[in-house]
Coordinates of C-alpha atoms in Angstrom, one line a residue:
M1 CA 49.8 71.2 -12.3
D2 CA 50.7 69.8 -15.7
V3 CA 50.4 66.2 -16.9
Q4 CA 53.9 65.3 -16.0
D5 CA 53.4 66.4 -12.4
V6 CA 50.2 64.3 -12.2
H7 CA 52.0 61.3 -13.6
G8 CA 54.9 61.6 -11.2
W9 CA 52.5 62.0 -8.2
L10 CA 50.5 58.9 -9.3
V11 CA 53.7 56.8 -9.7
K12 CA 55.0 57.9 -6.3
F13 CA 51.6 57.1 -4.7
L14 CA 51.5 53.7 -6.3
D15 CA 55.0 52.9 -5.2
E16 CA 54.2 53.9 -1.6
V17 CA 51.0 51.7 -1.7
S18 CA 53.1 48.8 -3.1
D19 CA 55.8 49.2 -0.5
S20 CA 53.1 49.3 2.3
F21 CA 51.3 46.2 0.9
Q22 CA 54.6 44.3 0.6
K23 CA 55.2 44.9 4.3
L24 CA 52.0 42.9 5.1
P25 CA 52.5 39.2 6.1
G26 CA 51.7 36.9 3.2
S27 CA 51.5 39.7 0.6
S28 CA 54.2 38.2 -1.6
I29 CA 52.3 34.9 -1.7
F30 CA 49.1 36.7 -2.7
L31 CA 50.9 38.6 -5.5
R32 CA 52.4 35.5 -6.9
Y33 CA 49.0 33.8 -6.9
V34 CA 47.3 36.7 -8.7
K35 CA 50.1 36.9 -11.3
S36 CA 50.1 33.2 -12.1
S37 CA 46.3 33.1 -12.1
Y38 CA 46.0 36.1 -14.5
Q39 CA 48.7 34.6 -16.7
N40 CA 47.1 31.2 -16.9
D41 CA 43.4 32.1 -16.6
P42 CA 42.4 35.7 -16.6
V43 CA 38.7 34.8 -16.5
R44 CA 39.2 33.1 -13.2
S45 CA 40.7 36.2 -11.7
G46 CA 37.8 38.3 -12.9
I47 CA 35.3 35.8 -11.3
E48 CA 37.2 35.8 -8.1
L49 CA 37.2 39.5 -8.0
F50 CA 33.5 39.7 -8.6
L51 CA 32.9 37.2 -5.8
C52 CA 35.0 39.2 -3.4
L53 CA 33.2 42.4 -4.2
F54 CA 29.8 40.5 -3.9
A55 CA 30.8 39.2 -0.5
V56 CA 31.8 42.7 0.7
R57 CA 28.6 44.1 -0.6
Y58 CA 26.6 41.4 1.1
L59 CA 28.3 41.9 4.5
L60 CA 27.8 45.6 4.3
A61 CA 24.2 45.5 3.2
P62 CA 21.5 46.5 5.8
A63 CA 19.5 43.7 7.5
Y64 CA 16.0 43.0 6.2
S65 CA 13.1 40.6 7.1
T66 CA 11.9 38.0 4.6
Q67 CA 8.6 37.7 6.5
K68 CA 6.0 40.2 5.2
K69 CA 3.3 40.8 7.7
S70 CA 0.2 40.6 5.5
Y71 CA -2.2 39.5 8.2
V72 CA -4.5 41.6 10.3
T73 CA -3.5 42.0 13.9
L74 CA -6.4 41.1 16.3
S75 CA -6.9 42.2 19.8
D76 CA -7.2 39.7 22.7
E77 CA -11.0 40.3 22.8
E78 CA -11.4 39.6 19.1
V79 CA -9.3 36.4 19.4
D80 CA -11.4 35.2 22.4
E81 CA -14.6 35.9 20.5
L82 CA -13.5 33.9 17.5
V83 CA -12.5 31.0 19.7
E84 CA -15.9 30.9 21.3
E85 CA -17.6 30.9 18.0
W86 CA -15.5 28.1 16.5
T87 CA -17.1 24.6 16.5
P88 CA -14.8 21.7 15.8
E89 CA -15.9 19.1 13.3
P90 CA -16.1 15.5 14.7
L91 CA -13.1 13.3 13.8
V92 CA -15.5 10.4 13.1
A93 CA -18.9 10.6 11.5
A94 CA -21.9 9.6 13.6
L95 CA -23.0 6.0 13.2
S96 CA -26.2 5.3 11.2
G97 CA -29.0 3.4 12.7
F98 CA -28.0 0.3 10.8
E99 CA -24.4 0.6 12.0
E100 CA -25.5 1.0 15.6
A101 CA -27.8 -2.0 15.4
E102 CA -25.0 -4.0 13.9
N103 CA -22.6 -3.1 16.7
E104 CA -25.0 -4.1 19.3
K105 CA -25.3 -7.6 17.8
R106 CA -21.7 -8.1 16.8
P107 CA -20.3 -11.3 18.3
V108 CA -17.2 -11.2 20.5
I109 CA -14.8 -14.2 20.4
I110 CA -13.1 -15.3 23.6
G111 CA -9.8 -17.0 23.0
P112 CA -8.2 -18.1 19.8
T113 CA -10.1 -17.7 16.5
G114 CA -10.0 -21.4 15.6
P115 CA -12.5 -23.4 13.5
K116 CA -14.6 -23.8 16.6
S117 CA -14.6 -20.5 18.5
K118 CA -16.2 -19.6 21.9
L119 CA -18.2 -16.4 22.0
S120 CA -18.6 -14.1 25.0
N121 CA -22.1 -15.4 25.6
G122 CA -20.7 -18.9 26.2
R123 CA -21.8 -20.4 22.9
T124 CA -19.3 -22.3 20.7
V125 CA -19.8 -21.7 16.9
T126 CA -18.3 -22.9 13.7
N127 CA -16.0 -20.0 12.7
L128 CA -16.1 -19.2 8.9
A129 CA -15.3 -15.5 9.4
S130 CA -11.5 -15.6 9.9
Y131 CA -8.6 -16.1 7.5
N132 CA -7.4 -19.2 9.3
Y133 CA -7.5 -21.1 6.1
Y134 CA -5.0 -23.8 7.1
N135 CA -5.7 -23.8 10.9
F136 CA -2.1 -22.8 11.7
I137 CA -3.5 -21.3 14.9
A138 CA -3.8 -24.8 16.3
N139 CA -0.3 -25.9 15.2
E140 CA 1.7 -26.7 18.3
T141 CA 5.1 -26.5 16.5
L142 CA 4.3 -22.9 15.5
K143 CA 3.3 -22.1 19.1
E144 CA 6.5 -23.5 20.5
K145 CA 8.6 -21.5 18.0
A146 CA 6.8 -18.3 18.8
I147 CA 7.2 -18.7 22.5
Q148 CA 10.9 -19.5 22.2
T149 CA 11.4 -16.4 20.0
L150 CA 9.4 -14.3 22.5
R151 CA 11.6 -15.3 25.3
T152 CA 14.8 -14.7 23.3
Y153 CA 14.0 -11.4 21.6
G154 CA 11.1 -9.9 23.6
V155 CA 7.8 -8.6 22.3
G156 CA 9.1 -6.0 19.9
P157 CA 12.3 -4.4 18.7
C158 CA 11.1 -0.9 19.8
G159 CA 12.9 0.8 16.9
P160 CA 12.8 1.5 13.2
P161 CA 14.5 -1.0 10.9
N162 CA 17.1 1.5 9.8
F163 CA 18.3 2.2 13.3
Y164 CA 18.4 -0.6 15.8
G165 CA 15.1 -2.4 14.9
T166 CA 16.5 -4.9 12.4
Q167 CA 17.3 -8.3 14.0
D168 CA 18.7 -11.5 12.5
V169 CA 15.2 -13.1 12.4
H170 CA 14.1 -10.2 10.1
M171 CA 17.0 -10.8 7.7
K172 CA 16.2 -14.6 7.7
T173 CA 12.5 -13.9 7.0
E174 CA 13.4 -11.6 4.1
A175 CA 15.7 -14.3 2.7
D176 CA 13.1 -17.0 3.1
I177 CA 10.4 -15.0 1.3
A178 CA 12.7 -14.1 -1.6
A179 CA 13.8 -17.7 -2.0
H180 CA 10.3 -18.9 -1.8
I181 CA 9.0 -16.6 -4.5
G182 CA 12.1 -16.9 -6.6
V183 CA 13.5 -13.3 -6.7
S184 CA 16.7 -11.7 -5.6
A185 CA 15.6 -9.5 -2.7
C186 CA 12.8 -8.8 -0.2
I187 CA 11.9 -6.2 2.3
I188 CA 9.4 -6.8 5.2
Y189 CA 7.1 -4.2 6.8
A190 CA 5.6 -4.1 10.2
Q191 CA 2.0 -3.7 9.0
A192 CA 0.3 -5.4 6.1
F193 CA -2.0 -2.5 5.4
S194 CA 0.8 0.1 5.1
T195 CA 2.9 -2.0 2.8
I196 CA 1.3 -1.4 -0.5
S197 CA 0.2 2.1 0.6
S198 CA 3.9 3.0 1.1
V199 CA 5.4 1.1 -1.8
I200 CA 3.3 3.0 -4.5
P201 CA 4.3 6.5 -3.3
A202 CA 7.9 5.4 -2.8
F203 CA 8.2 5.0 -6.6
S204 CA 5.4 7.0 -8.2
K205 CA 5.3 10.7 -7.6
R206 CA 3.4 13.8 -8.7
G207 CA 3.3 13.9 -12.5
D208 CA 3.8 10.1 -12.9
I209 CA 1.1 7.9 -14.4
V210 CA -0.7 5.1 -12.6
V211 CA -3.1 2.8 -14.6
A212 CA -5.2 0.8 -12.1
D213 CA -8.1 -1.6 -12.0
R214 CA -11.3 0.0 -10.7
A215 CA -11.8 -2.8 -8.2
V216 CA -8.5 -2.5 -6.3
N217 CA -8.8 -2.5 -2.6
Y218 CA -8.6 0.4 -0.1
M219 CA -4.9 -0.1 0.6
V220 CA -4.0 0.3 -3.0
R221 CA -6.3 3.3 -3.4
K222 CA -4.7 4.9 -0.4
G223 CA -1.2 4.4 -1.8
I224 CA -2.3 6.0 -5.1
Q225 CA -3.8 8.9 -3.3
I226 CA -0.6 9.5 -1.3
S227 CA 1.5 9.4 -4.4
R228 CA -0.4 12.3 -6.0
S229 CA 0.2 10.7 -9.3
T230 CA -2.1 11.0 -12.3
V231 CA -4.5 8.1 -12.3
R232 CA -6.2 6.3 -15.2
W233 CA -8.7 3.7 -14.3
Y234 CA -9.8 0.7 -16.4
D235 CA -12.9 -1.5 -16.0
H236 CA -12.5 -4.4 -13.6
N237 CA -10.6 -7.3 -15.2
D238 CA -11.4 -5.9 -18.7
L239 CA -8.1 -6.3 -20.5
E240 CA -9.4 -4.8 -23.7
D241 CA -10.4 -1.6 -21.8
M242 CA -7.0 -1.7 -20.1
Q243 CA -5.2 -1.8 -23.5
R244 CA -7.3 1.2 -24.7
V245 CA -6.2 3.1 -21.5
L246 CA -2.6 2.2 -22.0
E247 CA -2.7 3.3 -25.7
R248 CA -4.3 6.6 -24.7
V249 CA -1.7 7.2 -22.1
V250 CA 1.2 6.5 -24.5
K251 CA -0.3 8.7 -27.1
E252 CA -0.9 11.6 -24.6
Q253 CA 2.7 11.3 -23.2
A254 CA 4.4 11.1 -26.7
K255 CA 5.3 14.8 -26.9
K256 CA 5.7 15.4 -23.1
P257 CA 8.7 14.9 -20.9
L258 CA 9.4 11.3 -19.9
T259 CA 7.5 10.2 -16.8
R260 CA 7.4 7.0 -14.8
R261 CA 4.4 4.8 -15.7
F262 CA 2.9 2.0 -13.6
I263 CA 0.2 -0.6 -13.8
V264 CA -1.3 -1.5 -10.4
T265 CA -3.6 -4.5 -9.9
E266 CA -4.3 -7.4 -7.5
G267 CA -3.7 -11.1 -7.8
L268 CA -6.9 -12.0 -6.0
F269 CA -9.3 -9.1 -5.7
E270 CA -10.4 -8.4 -2.1
N271 CA -13.7 -6.8 -3.2
V272 CA -14.7 -9.3 -5.8
G273 CA -12.6 -12.5 -5.1
D274 CA -11.8 -13.2 -8.7
M275 CA -8.3 -13.6 -10.3
V276 CA -6.3 -11.4 -12.6
D277 CA -4.9 -12.6 -16.0
L278 CA -1.3 -12.1 -15.2
P279 CA 0.3 -13.4 -18.4
K280 CA -1.8 -11.0 -20.5
I281 CA -0.9 -8.1 -18.2
I282 CA 2.8 -9.0 -18.5
E283 CA 2.4 -8.9 -22.3
L284 CA 0.8 -5.4 -22.2
K285 CA 3.4 -4.2 -19.7
H286 CA 6.2 -5.0 -22.1
R287 CA 4.4 -3.7 -25.1
Y288 CA 3.6 -0.3 -23.7
K289 CA 6.7 0.0 -21.4
F290 CA 5.0 0.2 -18.1
R291 CA 6.2 -1.1 -14.7
L292 CA 3.9 -3.5 -12.8
I293 CA 3.1 -3.3 -9.1
L294 CA 1.1 -6.5 -8.1
D295 CA -0.7 -6.7 -4.8
E296 CA -0.8 -10.3 -3.7
S297 CA -2.1 -9.6 -0.2
W298 CA -4.9 -12.1 -0.8
S299 CA -3.2 -14.6 -3.2
F300 CA 0.2 -15.2 -1.5
G301 CA -0.1 -18.3 0.6
V302 CA -3.3 -19.3 -1.3
L303 CA -2.5 -19.8 -5.0
G304 CA 0.0 -22.1 -6.5
R305 CA 1.1 -25.6 -5.5
T306 CA 3.3 -24.3 -2.6
G307 CA 1.4 -21.0 -2.0
R308 CA 3.9 -18.8 -3.9
G309 CA 0.9 -16.8 -5.3
I310 CA -0.5 -16.1 -8.7
T311 CA 2.9 -16.2 -10.4
E312 CA 3.2 -19.9 -9.5
H313 CA -0.5 -20.6 -10.2
Q314 CA -0.3 -19.1 -13.7
N315 CA 3.2 -20.2 -14.4
V316 CA 4.8 -16.7 -14.7
D317 CA 8.4 -15.9 -13.8
A318 CA 8.2 -13.7 -10.7
A319 CA 11.1 -11.6 -12.1
E320 CA 8.7 -10.4 -14.8
V321 CA 6.8 -8.5 -12.2
D322 CA 8.6 -5.3 -11.0
M323 CA 7.2 -5.3 -7.5
I324 CA 5.2 -8.0 -5.8
V325 CA 3.6 -6.9 -2.5
G326 CA 2.1 -9.4 -0.1
S327 CA 0.8 -9.9 3.4
L328 CA 2.2 -12.1 6.2
A329 CA -1.0 -11.9 8.1
G330 CA -4.2 -13.9 7.3
P331 CA -3.3 -17.4 6.0
L332 CA 0.2 -17.3 7.4
C333 CA -1.1 -16.4 10.9
A334 CA 1.8 -14.0 11.4
G335 CA 1.8 -10.2 10.8
G336 CA 3.3 -7.5 8.6
G337 CA 3.8 -7.4 4.9
F338 CA 6.6 -7.6 2.3
C339 CA 7.7 -6.4 -1.1
V340 CA 9.9 -8.5 -3.4
G341 CA 11.8 -7.5 -6.5
S342 CA 15.3 -6.6 -7.7
D343 CA 18.0 -5.5 -5.4
E344 CA 17.6 -1.9 -6.5
I345 CA 13.8 -2.0 -5.9
V346 CA 14.3 -3.2 -2.4
E347 CA 17.2 -1.0 -1.4
H348 CA 15.3 2.1 -2.6
Q349 CA 12.5 1.3 -0.2
R350 CA 14.8 1.1 2.8
I351 CA 15.4 4.8 2.6
S352 CA 12.3 6.2 0.9
S353 CA 9.3 4.1 2.0
A354 CA 7.5 5.9 4.8
A355 CA 6.1 2.8 6.5
Y356 CA 9.6 1.2 6.6
T357 CA 11.5 4.3 7.6
F358 CA 9.2 5.7 10.3
S359 CA 7.6 2.6 11.8
A360 CA 9.0 0.2 14.4
A361 CA 10.2 -3.0 12.9
L362 CA 8.1 -6.2 12.8
S363 CA 8.0 -8.2 16.0
A364 CA 10.6 -11.0 16.0
M365 CA 7.9 -13.5 17.0
L366 CA 5.8 -12.6 14.0
A367 CA 8.8 -12.8 11.6
T368 CA 9.7 -16.2 12.9
T369 CA 6.1 -17.4 12.6
A370 CA 6.1 -16.2 8.9
S371 CA 9.2 -18.1 8.1
E372 CA 7.9 -21.3 9.7
T373 CA 4.5 -21.2 8.0
I374 CA 6.2 -20.6 4.6
S375 CA 8.4 -23.6 5.3
L376 CA 5.2 -25.7 6.1
L377 CA 3.7 -24.7 2.8
Q378 CA 6.9 -25.7 0.9
T379 CA 7.3 -29.0 2.6
S380 CA 3.6 -29.9 2.9
P381 CA 1.7 -28.9 -0.2
D382 CA -1.1 -31.3 0.7
I383 CA -2.2 -28.5 3.1
L384 CA -3.2 -26.4 0.2
A385 CA -4.7 -29.3 -1.6
Q386 CA -7.0 -30.1 1.4
A387 CA -8.0 -26.4 1.6
R388 CA -9.1 -26.5 -2.1
E389 CA -11.1 -29.7 -1.6
N390 CA -13.0 -28.0 1.3
V391 CA -13.6 -25.0 -1.0
K392 CA -15.1 -27.2 -3.6
T393 CA -17.3 -28.8 -1.0
M394 CA -18.6 -25.5 0.1
W395 CA -19.1 -24.3 -3.5
A396 CA -21.2 -27.4 -4.1
Q397 CA -23.6 -26.4 -1.4
L398 CA -23.9 -22.7 -2.2
D399 CA -23.4 -21.5 -5.8
P400 CA -25.2 -24.1 -8.0
R401 CA -27.9 -24.9 -5.4
S402 CA -29.0 -21.5 -4.3
D403 CA -31.6 -19.6 -6.3
W404 CA -30.7 -16.3 -4.6
V405 CA -26.9 -15.9 -4.5
R406 CA -23.9 -16.6 -6.7
C407 CA -20.1 -16.7 -5.8
T408 CA -17.9 -14.1 -7.5
S409 CA -14.7 -15.6 -6.1
A410 CA -12.2 -17.8 -8.0
V411 CA -12.7 -21.5 -7.4
E412 CA -9.3 -21.6 -5.7
N413 CA -10.1 -18.8 -3.3
P414 CA -11.0 -19.9 0.2
M415 CA -12.6 -16.5 0.8
M416 CA -15.9 -16.9 -0.9
L417 CA -17.9 -13.8 -1.7
L418 CA -21.6 -14.4 -2.2
V419 CA -23.7 -11.7 -3.9
L420 CA -27.4 -11.6 -4.7
K421 CA -28.1 -12.6 -8.3
A422 CA -28.7 -9.7 -10.7
D423 CA -32.2 -11.0 -11.6
V424 CA -33.2 -11.2 -8.0
V425 CA -32.1 -7.7 -7.2
A426 CA -33.8 -6.4 -10.4
Q427 CA -37.0 -8.2 -9.6
K428 CA -37.1 -7.0 -5.9
R429 CA -35.7 -3.6 -6.8
W430 CA -33.4 -3.6 -3.8
S431 CA -31.1 -0.7 -3.3
V432 CA -27.5 -1.2 -2.0
A433 CA -28.6 -0.3 1.5
E434 CA -31.4 -2.8 1.4
Q435 CA -29.1 -5.5 0.1
E436 CA -26.7 -4.8 3.0
A437 CA -29.5 -5.0 5.5
L438 CA -30.8 -8.3 4.0
L439 CA -27.3 -9.9 4.1
Q440 CA -26.8 -8.8 7.7
D441 CA -30.0 -10.6 8.5
V442 CA -28.5 -13.7 6.9
V443 CA -25.4 -13.3 9.0
D444 CA -27.6 -13.1 12.1
E445 CA -29.7 -16.1 11.1
C446 CA -26.5 -18.2 10.5
L447 CA -25.2 -17.2 13.9
T448 CA -28.4 -18.3 15.5
N449 CA -27.8 -21.7 13.9
G450 CA -24.2 -21.9 15.1
I451 CA -22.4 -20.7 12.0
L452 CA -20.3 -17.5 12.2
I453 CA -19.9 -15.7 8.8
T454 CA -19.6 -12.0 8.0
R455 CA -20.3 -9.5 5.2
L456 CA -17.9 -7.8 2.8
K457 CA -17.2 -4.4 4.4
S458 CA -15.2 -2.3 2.0
M459 CA -13.5 0.9 3.1
P460 CA -14.4 4.2 1.6
R461 CA -12.8 5.1 -1.7
A462 CA -9.6 7.0 -1.2
S463 CA -8.8 8.7 -4.5
N464 CA -10.5 10.1 -7.6
A465 CA -14.0 9.0 -6.7
K466 CA -15.4 10.8 -9.8
E467 CA -13.1 8.9 -12.2
A468 CA -13.3 5.5 -10.4
D469 CA -17.1 5.2 -10.6
W470 CA -17.1 1.7 -9.1
E471 CA -18.4 0.3 -5.9
P472 CA -18.3 -3.3 -4.7
Q473 CA -21.6 -5.2 -4.6
P474 CA -22.8 -6.1 -1.1
A475 CA -21.7 -9.7 -0.4
L476 CA -21.5 -12.4 2.3
K477 CA -18.0 -13.5 3.1
V478 CA -17.4 -17.2 3.9
C479 CA -13.9 -18.2 4.8
V480 CA -13.2 -22.0 4.4
T481 CA -10.7 -23.7 6.6
T482 CA -8.9 -27.0 6.8
G483 CA -9.8 -27.2 10.5
L484 CA -13.2 -28.6 9.6
S485 CA -14.0 -32.0 8.1
R486 CA -15.8 -32.4 4.8
K487 CA -19.0 -33.3 6.6
E488 CA -18.8 -30.2 8.8
I489 CA -18.2 -28.1 5.7
E490 CA -21.3 -29.6 4.0
R491 CA -23.4 -29.0 7.1
A492 CA -22.2 -25.4 7.3
G493 CA -22.9 -24.8 3.6
I494 CA -26.5 -26.2 4.0
T495 CA -27.1 -24.0 7.0
I496 CA -25.9 -20.9 5.1
R497 CA -28.0 -21.8 2.0
H498 CA -31.2 -22.3 4.1
A499 CA -30.6 -19.1 6.0
I500 CA -30.3 -17.1 2.8
T501 CA -33.6 -18.7 1.5
K502 CA -35.4 -18.0 4.8
V503 CA -34.4 -14.3 4.9
V504 CA -35.0 -13.6 1.2
K505 CA -38.5 -15.2 1.3
A506 CA -39.3 -13.2 4.4
R507 CA -38.7 -10.0 2.5
K508 CA -41.6 -8.6 0.4

């Protein structure tokens, strides 16, 4: 067979294939598509051909398993033997002798936790151990509003906010808080504890930088831990050290990919009671281009003429703070927490904050109570003025007159933290455990004399304990309330001071 015969046979074969293909339904459309595609974009035809061949190859390929069995197969006898040898670790550590003794003597309150509270043993004591700063618990208007809301909406919404848990009272409370603080948007959470611990990881992720005060509370530390961010600590309320840390972070990140960077601090520190210098932190935030997350769980409802928090107290525009987190429990006698900021900040949390997305919404009764107490603070600023006068009265009986303790709290803070003076601790050579035992004896002595106070009980550190080498000093916690008269505050202060003196002198 010569070349001409091969050519003729090949032409005849291709004609037969073409005739057979043209008899197929839709073949003419396919041919026109291929011709126009090749004419206009030959690269596209090549890619489509490759994809078709890849699809055919993938469909004809043999099945295979992606799970490689790299484990050792055990017999039933071996499994039973391992199960018998396994000893589970306890979920909670065993109580120490000090903790067991403390639990046995812990007082139990029967009924509301007002300024005068009844204990389970029948005694009535002056209660300086609750956060009822403004005695809102005894406010009959708040009680009536709460009962009315309970009868209208029920106990709880029984659903997450993003599904069917959001009610009109929640939207009103968010609007009230945003208007009160002076920002554009607000989001409320069902639990105060999980608010800041969810806000931080909603924005700061692995690889981001968090610069935080060493004295921040357990809620903040838990949020930093969950975020898995890189943490840089600075000494408590030491803005010079903070500036050095910020400069070091900026220098380290200069030649690295851009990351999000946050400053995290508190308005009033839970573990110390003192106040942050917000204007200076705002200045550093802008200078080094950081975002600021401010936890006002203990300063909202306390600082400022109308209780707007440290921004009002230190005359700072709330919009200068990227995120302000606060609590609706405690002084407001409600429950839950909130975060305020720009519209973008708030809307991002509605889909990415764990505590908001996966928790049932705040009870309508608590949301209404929060709105009403905020309204009371706005319309009756004399409530806060009276509370500060009572705090001054208590200060006059404790800090300057006691030879043994000093108050680390800010003078505006109704939660007074009393620590043993440094020279007393050094002279007596008391350890932290010995200080805690002594202060517990003071608490017991005060209770014997009809005054209920408590100790500062900080939670365990939650993140980077090696870097954050800081622990709160053992302290007494005295919470001042407007539910007591000035004379009652004075008598309580004298009782506490005498109890401290008696217990300290009894120690060798």
